[in-house]
Short mmCIF file of C-alpha atoms in Angstrom, two decimals:
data_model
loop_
_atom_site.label_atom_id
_atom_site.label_comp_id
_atom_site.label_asym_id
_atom_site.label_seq_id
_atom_site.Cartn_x
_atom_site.Cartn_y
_atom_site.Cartn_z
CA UNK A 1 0.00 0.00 0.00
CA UNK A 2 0.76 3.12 -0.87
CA UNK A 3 -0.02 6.57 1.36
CA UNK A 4 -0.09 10.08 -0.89
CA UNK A 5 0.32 13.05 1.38
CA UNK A 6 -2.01 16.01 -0.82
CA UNK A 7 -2.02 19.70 -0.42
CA UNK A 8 -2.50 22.69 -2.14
CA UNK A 9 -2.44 26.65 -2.08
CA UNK A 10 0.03 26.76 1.00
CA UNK A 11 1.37 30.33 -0.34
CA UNK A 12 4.41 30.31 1.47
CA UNK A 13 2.45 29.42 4.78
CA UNK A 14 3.85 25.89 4.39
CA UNK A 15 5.57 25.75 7.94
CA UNK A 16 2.63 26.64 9.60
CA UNK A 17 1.54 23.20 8.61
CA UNK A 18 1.86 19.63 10.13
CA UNK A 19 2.48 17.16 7.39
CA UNK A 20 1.69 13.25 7.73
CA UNK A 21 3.97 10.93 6.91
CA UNK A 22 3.52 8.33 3.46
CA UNK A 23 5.75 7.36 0.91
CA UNK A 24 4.38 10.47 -2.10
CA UNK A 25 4.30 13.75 -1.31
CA UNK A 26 2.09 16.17 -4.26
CA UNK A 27 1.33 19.31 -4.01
CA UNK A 28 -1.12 20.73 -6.32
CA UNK A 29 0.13 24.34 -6.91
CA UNK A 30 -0.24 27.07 -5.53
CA UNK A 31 3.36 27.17 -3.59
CA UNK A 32 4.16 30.78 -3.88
CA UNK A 33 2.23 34.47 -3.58
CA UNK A 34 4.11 36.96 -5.62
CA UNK A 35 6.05 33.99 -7.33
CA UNK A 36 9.38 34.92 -7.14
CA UNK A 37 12.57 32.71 -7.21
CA UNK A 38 13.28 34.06 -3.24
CA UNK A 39 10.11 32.90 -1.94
CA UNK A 40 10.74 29.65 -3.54
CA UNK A 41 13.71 29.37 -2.16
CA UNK A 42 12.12 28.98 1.45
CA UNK A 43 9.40 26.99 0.26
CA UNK A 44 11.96 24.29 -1.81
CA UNK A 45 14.14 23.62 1.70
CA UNK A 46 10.94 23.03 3.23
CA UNK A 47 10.09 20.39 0.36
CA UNK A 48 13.71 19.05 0.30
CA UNK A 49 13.40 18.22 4.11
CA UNK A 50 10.34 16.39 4.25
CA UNK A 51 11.04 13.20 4.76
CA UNK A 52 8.71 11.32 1.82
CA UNK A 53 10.47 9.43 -0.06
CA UNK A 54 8.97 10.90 -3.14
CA UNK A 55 7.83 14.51 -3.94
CA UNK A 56 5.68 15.14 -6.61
CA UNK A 57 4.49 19.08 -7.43
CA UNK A 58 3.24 21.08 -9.84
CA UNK A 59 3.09 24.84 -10.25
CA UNK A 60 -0.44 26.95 -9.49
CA UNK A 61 -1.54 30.15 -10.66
CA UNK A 62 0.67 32.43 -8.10
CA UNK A 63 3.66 30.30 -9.17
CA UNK A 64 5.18 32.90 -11.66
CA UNK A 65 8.92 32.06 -11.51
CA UNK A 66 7.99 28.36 -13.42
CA UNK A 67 6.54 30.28 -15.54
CA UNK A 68 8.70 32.77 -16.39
CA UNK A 69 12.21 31.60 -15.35
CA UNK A 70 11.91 27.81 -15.52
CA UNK A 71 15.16 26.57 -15.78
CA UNK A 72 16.04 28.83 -12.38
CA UNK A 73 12.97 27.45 -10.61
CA UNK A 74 13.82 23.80 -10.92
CA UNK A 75 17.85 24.45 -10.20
CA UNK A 76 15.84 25.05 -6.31
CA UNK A 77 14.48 21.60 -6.37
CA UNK A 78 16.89 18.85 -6.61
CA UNK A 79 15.47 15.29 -6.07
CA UNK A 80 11.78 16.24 -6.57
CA UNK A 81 9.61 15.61 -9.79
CA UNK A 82 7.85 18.65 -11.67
CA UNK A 83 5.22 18.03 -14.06
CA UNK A 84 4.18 20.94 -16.50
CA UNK A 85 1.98 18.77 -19.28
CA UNK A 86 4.08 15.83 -18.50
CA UNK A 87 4.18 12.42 -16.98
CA UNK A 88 6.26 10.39 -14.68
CA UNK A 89 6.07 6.61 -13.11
CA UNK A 90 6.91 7.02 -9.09
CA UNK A 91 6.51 3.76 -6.85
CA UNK A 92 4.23 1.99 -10.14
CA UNK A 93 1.57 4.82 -10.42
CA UNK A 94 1.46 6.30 -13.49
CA UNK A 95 1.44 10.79 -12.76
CA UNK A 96 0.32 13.20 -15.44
CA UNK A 97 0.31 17.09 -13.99
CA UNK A 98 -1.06 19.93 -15.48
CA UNK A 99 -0.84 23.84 -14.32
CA UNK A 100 -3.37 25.43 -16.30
CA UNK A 101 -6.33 26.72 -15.41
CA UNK A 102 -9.40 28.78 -17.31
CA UNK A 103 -8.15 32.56 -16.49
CA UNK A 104 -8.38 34.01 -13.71
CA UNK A 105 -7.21 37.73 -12.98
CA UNK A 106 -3.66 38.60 -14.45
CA UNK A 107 -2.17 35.60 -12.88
CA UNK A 108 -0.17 32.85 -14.37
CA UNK A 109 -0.74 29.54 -16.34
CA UNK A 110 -3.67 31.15 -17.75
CA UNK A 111 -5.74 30.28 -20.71
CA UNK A 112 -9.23 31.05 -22.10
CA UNK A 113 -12.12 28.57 -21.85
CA UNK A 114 -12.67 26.42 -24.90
CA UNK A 115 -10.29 25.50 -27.55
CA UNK A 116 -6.84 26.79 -25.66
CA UNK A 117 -7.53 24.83 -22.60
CA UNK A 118 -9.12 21.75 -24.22
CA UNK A 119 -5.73 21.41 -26.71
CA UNK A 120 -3.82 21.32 -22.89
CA UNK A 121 -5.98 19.00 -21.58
CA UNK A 122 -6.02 16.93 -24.72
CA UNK A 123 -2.18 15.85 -23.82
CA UNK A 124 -3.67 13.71 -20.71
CA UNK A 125 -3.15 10.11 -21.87
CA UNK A 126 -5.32 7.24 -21.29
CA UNK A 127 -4.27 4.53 -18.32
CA UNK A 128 -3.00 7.21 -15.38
CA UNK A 129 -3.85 6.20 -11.96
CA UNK A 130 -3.02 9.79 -10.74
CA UNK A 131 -3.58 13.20 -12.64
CA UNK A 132 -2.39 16.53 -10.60
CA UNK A 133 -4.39 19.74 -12.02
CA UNK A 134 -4.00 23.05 -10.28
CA UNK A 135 -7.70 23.75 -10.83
CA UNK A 136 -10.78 21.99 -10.58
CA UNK A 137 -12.83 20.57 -13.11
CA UNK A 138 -16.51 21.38 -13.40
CA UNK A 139 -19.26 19.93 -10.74
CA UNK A 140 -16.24 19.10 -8.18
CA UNK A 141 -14.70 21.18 -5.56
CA UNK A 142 -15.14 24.29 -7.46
CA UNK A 143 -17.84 26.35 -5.80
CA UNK A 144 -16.40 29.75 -5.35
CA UNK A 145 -16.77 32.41 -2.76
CA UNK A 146 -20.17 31.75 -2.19
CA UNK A 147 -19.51 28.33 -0.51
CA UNK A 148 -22.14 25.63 -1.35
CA UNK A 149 -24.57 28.36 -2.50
CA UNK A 150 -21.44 29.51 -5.01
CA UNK A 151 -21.17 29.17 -9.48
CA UNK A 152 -19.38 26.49 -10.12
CA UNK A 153 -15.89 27.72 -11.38
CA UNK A 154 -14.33 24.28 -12.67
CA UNK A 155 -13.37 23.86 -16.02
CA UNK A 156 -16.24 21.90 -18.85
CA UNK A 157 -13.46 20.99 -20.69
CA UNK A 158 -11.26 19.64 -18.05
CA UNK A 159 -14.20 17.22 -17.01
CA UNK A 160 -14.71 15.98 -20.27
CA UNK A 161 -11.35 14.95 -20.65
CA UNK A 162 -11.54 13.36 -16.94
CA UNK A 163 -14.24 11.73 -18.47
CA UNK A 164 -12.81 10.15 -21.34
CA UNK A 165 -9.83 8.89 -19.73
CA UNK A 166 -10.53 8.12 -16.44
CA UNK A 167 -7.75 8.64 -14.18
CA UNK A 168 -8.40 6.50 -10.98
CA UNK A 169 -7.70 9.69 -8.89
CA UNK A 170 -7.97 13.58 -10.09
CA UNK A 171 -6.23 15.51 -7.76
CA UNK A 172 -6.72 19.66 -7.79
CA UNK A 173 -7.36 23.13 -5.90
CA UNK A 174 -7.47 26.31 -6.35
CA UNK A 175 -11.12 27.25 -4.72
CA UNK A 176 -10.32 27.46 -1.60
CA UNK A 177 -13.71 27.38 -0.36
CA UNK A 178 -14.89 23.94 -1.52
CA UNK A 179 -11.90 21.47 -0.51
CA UNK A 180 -13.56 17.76 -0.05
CA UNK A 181 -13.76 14.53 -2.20
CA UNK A 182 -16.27 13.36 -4.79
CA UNK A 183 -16.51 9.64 -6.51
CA UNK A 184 -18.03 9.96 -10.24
CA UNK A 185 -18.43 7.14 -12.78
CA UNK A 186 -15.31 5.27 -10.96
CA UNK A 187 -12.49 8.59 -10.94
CA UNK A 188 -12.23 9.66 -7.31
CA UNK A 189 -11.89 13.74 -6.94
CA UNK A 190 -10.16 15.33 -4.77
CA UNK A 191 -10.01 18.87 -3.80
CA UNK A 192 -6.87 18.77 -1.68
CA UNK A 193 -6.49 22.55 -0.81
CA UNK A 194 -4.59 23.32 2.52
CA UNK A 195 -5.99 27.27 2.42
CA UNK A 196 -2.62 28.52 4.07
CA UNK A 197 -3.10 26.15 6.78
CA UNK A 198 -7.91 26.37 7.24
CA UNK A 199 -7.08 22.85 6.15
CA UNK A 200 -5.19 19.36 6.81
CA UNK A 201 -3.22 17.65 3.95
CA UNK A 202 -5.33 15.12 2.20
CA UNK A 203 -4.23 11.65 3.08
CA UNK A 204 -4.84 8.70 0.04
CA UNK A 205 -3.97 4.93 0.39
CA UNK A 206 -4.08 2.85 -2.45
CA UNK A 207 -1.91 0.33 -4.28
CA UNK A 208 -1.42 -0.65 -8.16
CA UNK A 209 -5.10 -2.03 -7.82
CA UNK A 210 -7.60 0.29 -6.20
CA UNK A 211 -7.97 2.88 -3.50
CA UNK A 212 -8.59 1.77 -0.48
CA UNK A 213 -8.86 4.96 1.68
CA UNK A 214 -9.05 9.04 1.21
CA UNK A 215 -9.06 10.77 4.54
CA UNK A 216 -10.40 14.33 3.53
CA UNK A 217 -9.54 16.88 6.69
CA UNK A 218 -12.03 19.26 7.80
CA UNK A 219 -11.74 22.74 7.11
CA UNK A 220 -9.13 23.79 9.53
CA UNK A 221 -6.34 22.33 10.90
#
């Protein structure tokens, strides 16, 4: 069995924040709030020093310098796997990570709804067992400011893809407001937002097989 340790949207409030232990540590984006290289400077020793085995991130909307100075960003982050559109196999789970998200303000990894974002989203391959996206897609974990009585912010487009290649687990944040975990024609979502600390990590146990537990925190720690 394998135990995934899930957060999201720390913003540089990461320390404030008692981690489990498991074997994969992912964080969904969301590391930085200005995104600059010197904030992820604190933030990388912080992921270097946890002691999962394996560490498994990729960037969020406030993460600017992956954006804009890639090759500097990752020099910060020796040992741990970055996904940007890409895949990797860690402990026999197949990973596929994603950053994008429909656009929000004059952030970063942002594209308009419809063809820009489907073409990204079109690149997730058939026969993952986990896919990291910073945001949500539609229907799960995406009501907005409003709480429960909120729009739902999540991306059509995203869920269709979800749909079509059915991930066993979709891992996102970005709404703070809605973090939880949703089962849907057999692809478990999960919002895993931490909320600079409202919320626990996300703990997931499964093996090459099936899931056999999600332990979704309450809203604050």
């Amino acid at each position: 069995m394998i135990r995934l340790v899930a957060v999201g949207d720390t913003h540089t409030f990461q320390r404030h924040m008692k981690v489990p232990e498991g074997d994969i540590f992912v964080h969904v984006g969301d590391m930085l709030r200005g995104g600059e290289l010197d904030e992820l400077a604190d933030v990388a020793e912080w992921l270097c020093a946890l002691p999962h085995a394996h560490k498994v991130i990729i960037a969020g909307n406030h993460d600017g310098c992956f954006a804009e100075r890639p090759e500097e960003a990752l020099k910060h982050l020796p040992g741990i796997t970055y996904l940007e559109d890409s895949g990797a196999e860690i402990a026999g789970l197949r990973f596929w990570g994603s950053p994008w998200q429909p656009a929000y303000n004059d952030w970063f990894f942002n594209l308009p709804r419809g063809a820009a974002l489907a073409a990204k989203w079109s690149q997730i391959p058939e026969g993952v067992d986990v896919l990291l996206t910073h945001g949500p897609p539609r229907g799960f974990g995406d009501r907005g400011h409003h709480g429960e009585e909120g729009a739902h912010e999540g991306c059509d487009d995203l869920r269709a893809r979800v749909e079509l290649v059915k991930p066993r687990l979709h891992l996102f944040g970005h709404i703070h407001q809605d973090g939880g975990m949703w089962e849907h024609e057999g692809v478990s979502f999960a919002n895993v937002t931490t909320w600079e600390c409202e919320r626990a990590p996300t703990v997931i146990d499964l093996d090459v097989h099936r899931i056999a537990r999600i332990v979704v925190p309450p809203r604050h720690c």
